[in-house]
């Protein structure tokens, strides 16, 4: 799961992967997740999976007029385990 003692960073990073991929994190928060993901295979895979999901969802725009809802990732965050992240994008 990463380096010993990084449980808080791991949990925080897991909650903010979609914000990271969408470019919604402030620079300090982005650096925090960057540092953690460098040493955490789970979060590194999470980033790659989220990027693939974003790419796939964006590709839906061209399929028979189907458009992904603008707030799709907000809905996914709310529906995910634990609901919305408790901390801001700091």
PDB file of C-alpha atoms in Angstrom:
ATOM      1  CA  UNK A   1       0.000   0.000   0.000  1.00  0.00           C
ATOM      2  CA  UNK A   2       2.943   2.358  -0.094  1.00  0.00           C
ATOM      3  CA  UNK A   3       5.403   3.438   2.562  1.00  0.00           C
ATOM      4  CA  UNK A   4       4.868   2.608   6.234  1.00  0.00           C
ATOM      5  CA  UNK A   5       2.986   5.350   8.046  1.00  0.00           C
ATOM      6  CA  UNK A   6       1.363   6.658   4.879  1.00  0.00           C
ATOM      7  CA  UNK A   7      -2.135   5.311   5.620  1.00  0.00           C
ATOM      8  CA  UNK A   8      -3.585   8.823   5.852  1.00  0.00           C
ATOM      9  CA  UNK A   9      -2.020   9.795   2.521  1.00  0.00           C
ATOM     10  CA  UNK A  10      -3.284   6.588   0.962  1.00  0.00           C
ATOM     11  CA  UNK A  11      -6.862   7.113   2.103  1.00  0.00           C
ATOM     12  CA  UNK A  12      -6.769  10.768   1.096  1.00  0.00           C
ATOM     13  CA  UNK A  13      -5.282   9.891  -2.292  1.00  0.00           C
ATOM     14  CA  UNK A  14      -7.913   7.235  -2.962  1.00  0.00           C
ATOM     15  CA  UNK A  15     -10.635   9.799  -2.262  1.00  0.00           C
ATOM     16  CA  UNK A  16      -9.092  12.340  -4.634  1.00  0.00           C
ATOM     17  CA  UNK A  17      -8.040  10.249  -7.647  1.00  0.00           C
ATOM     18  CA  UNK A  18     -10.833  11.560  -9.852  1.00  0.00           C
ATOM     19  CA  UNK A  19     -10.117  15.154  -8.845  1.00  0.00           C
ATOM     20  CA  UNK A  20      -6.459  14.549  -9.694  1.00  0.00           C
ATOM     21  CA  UNK A  21      -7.204  13.127 -13.134  1.00  0.00           C
ATOM     22  CA  UNK A  22      -9.736  15.842 -13.925  1.00  0.00           C
ATOM     23  CA  UNK A  23      -7.238  18.554 -12.936  1.00  0.00           C
ATOM     24  CA  UNK A  24      -9.423  19.803 -10.087  1.00  0.00           C
ATOM     25  CA  UNK A  25      -6.787  19.708  -7.348  1.00  0.00           C
ATOM     26  CA  UNK A  26      -4.868  22.723  -6.175  1.00  0.00           C
ATOM     27  CA  UNK A  27      -1.108  22.539  -6.846  1.00  0.00           C
ATOM     28  CA  UNK A  28      -0.223  21.566  -3.254  1.00  0.00           C
ATOM     29  CA  UNK A  29      -2.777  18.744  -3.224  1.00  0.00           C
ATOM     30  CA  UNK A  30      -1.638  17.565  -6.658  1.00  0.00           C
ATOM     31  CA  UNK A  31       1.963  17.364  -5.431  1.00  0.00           C
ATOM     32  CA  UNK A  32       0.798  15.410  -2.373  1.00  0.00           C
ATOM     33  CA  UNK A  33      -0.946  12.832  -4.539  1.00  0.00           C
ATOM     34  CA  UNK A  34       1.988  12.737  -6.987  1.00  0.00           C
ATOM     35  CA  UNK A  35       4.403  11.933  -4.152  1.00  0.00           C
ATOM     36  CA  UNK A  36       2.158   9.226  -2.743  1.00  0.00           C
ATOM     37  CA  UNK A  37       1.352   7.592  -6.103  1.00  0.00           C
ATOM     38  CA  UNK A  38       5.055   7.307  -6.935  1.00  0.00           C
ATOM     39  CA  UNK A  39       5.474   4.762  -4.133  1.00  0.00           C
ATOM     40  CA  UNK A  40       1.960   3.269  -4.022  1.00  0.00           C
ATOM     41  CA  UNK A  41       1.103   0.708  -6.679  1.00  0.00           C
ATOM     42  CA  UNK A  42      -2.614   0.868  -5.795  1.00  0.00           C
ATOM     43  CA  UNK A  43      -2.855   4.605  -6.331  1.00  0.00           C
ATOM     44  CA  UNK A  44      -0.717   4.467  -9.467  1.00  0.00           C
ATOM     45  CA  UNK A  45      -3.108   1.879 -10.903  1.00  0.00           C
ATOM     46  CA  UNK A  46      -6.046   3.984  -9.723  1.00  0.00           C
ATOM     47  CA  UNK A  47      -4.773   6.989 -11.657  1.00  0.00           C
ATOM     48  CA  UNK A  48      -4.295   4.926 -14.810  1.00  0.00           C
ATOM     49  CA  UNK A  49      -7.760   3.370 -14.439  1.00  0.00           C
ATOM     50  CA  UNK A  50      -9.402   6.764 -13.859  1.00  0.00           C
ATOM     51  CA  UNK A  51      -7.651   8.195 -16.932  1.00  0.00           C
ATOM     52  CA  UNK A  52      -8.910   5.256 -18.995  1.00  0.00           C
ATOM     53  CA  UNK A  53     -12.431   5.832 -17.665  1.00  0.00           C
ATOM     54  CA  UNK A  54     -12.305   9.543 -18.520  1.00  0.00           C
ATOM     55  CA  UNK A  55     -11.054   8.689 -22.005  1.00  0.00           C
ATOM     56  CA  UNK A  56     -13.843   6.145 -22.494  1.00  0.00           C
ATOM     57  CA  UNK A  57     -16.547   8.486 -21.232  1.00  0.00           C
ATOM     58  CA  UNK A  58     -15.334  11.284 -23.493  1.00  0.00           C
ATOM     59  CA  UNK A  59     -15.550   8.866 -26.418  1.00  0.00           C
ATOM     60  CA  UNK A  60     -19.260   8.366 -25.775  1.00  0.00           C
ATOM     61  CA  UNK A  61     -19.987  11.804 -27.258  1.00  0.00           C
ATOM     62  CA  UNK A  62     -19.569  10.396 -30.748  1.00  0.00           C
ATOM     63  CA  UNK A  63     -21.757   7.301 -30.324  1.00  0.00           C
ATOM     64  CA  UNK A  64     -25.264   7.782 -31.730  1.00  0.00           C
ATOM     65  CA  UNK A  65     -25.647  11.154 -30.068  1.00  0.00           C
ATOM     66  CA  UNK A  66     -25.106   9.719 -26.575  1.00  0.00           C
ATOM     67  CA  UNK A  67     -23.555  12.257 -24.255  1.00  0.00           C
ATOM     68  CA  UNK A  68     -22.173  11.616 -20.796  1.00  0.00           C
ATOM     69  CA  UNK A  69     -23.820  13.846 -18.178  1.00  0.00           C
ATOM     70  CA  UNK A  70     -21.689  16.859 -17.293  1.00  0.00           C
ATOM     71  CA  UNK A  71     -21.708  15.998 -13.577  1.00  0.00           C
ATOM     72  CA  UNK A  72     -21.059  12.269 -13.989  1.00  0.00           C
ATOM     73  CA  UNK A  73     -17.958  12.193 -11.790  1.00  0.00           C
ATOM     74  CA  UNK A  74     -19.682  14.178  -9.035  1.00  0.00           C
ATOM     75  CA  UNK A  75     -22.435  11.557  -9.015  1.00  0.00           C
ATOM     76  CA  UNK A  76     -19.923   8.714  -8.932  1.00  0.00           C
ATOM     77  CA  UNK A  77     -18.105  10.317  -5.996  1.00  0.00           C
ATOM     78  CA  UNK A  78     -21.340  10.678  -4.046  1.00  0.00           C
ATOM     79  CA  UNK A  79     -22.408   7.114  -4.791  1.00  0.00           C
ATOM     80  CA  UNK A  80     -19.014   5.605  -3.968  1.00  0.00           C
ATOM     81  CA  UNK A  81     -18.058   3.989  -0.682  1.00  0.00           C
ATOM     82  CA  UNK A  82     -18.153   6.446   2.159  1.00  0.00           C
ATOM     83  CA  UNK A  83     -19.945   9.128   0.166  1.00  0.00           C
ATOM     84  CA  UNK A  84     -18.240  12.437  -0.575  1.00  0.00           C
ATOM     85  CA  UNK A  85     -14.692  13.032   0.691  1.00  0.00           C
ATOM     86  CA  UNK A  86     -14.660  14.742   4.055  1.00  0.00           C
ATOM     87  CA  UNK A  87     -11.868  17.164   3.189  1.00  0.00           C
ATOM     88  CA  UNK A  88     -11.721  19.911   0.618  1.00  0.00           C
ATOM     89  CA  UNK A  89      -9.372  19.805  -2.366  1.00  0.00           C
ATOM     90  CA  UNK A  90      -6.470  21.172  -0.354  1.00  0.00           C
TER      91      UNK A  90
END
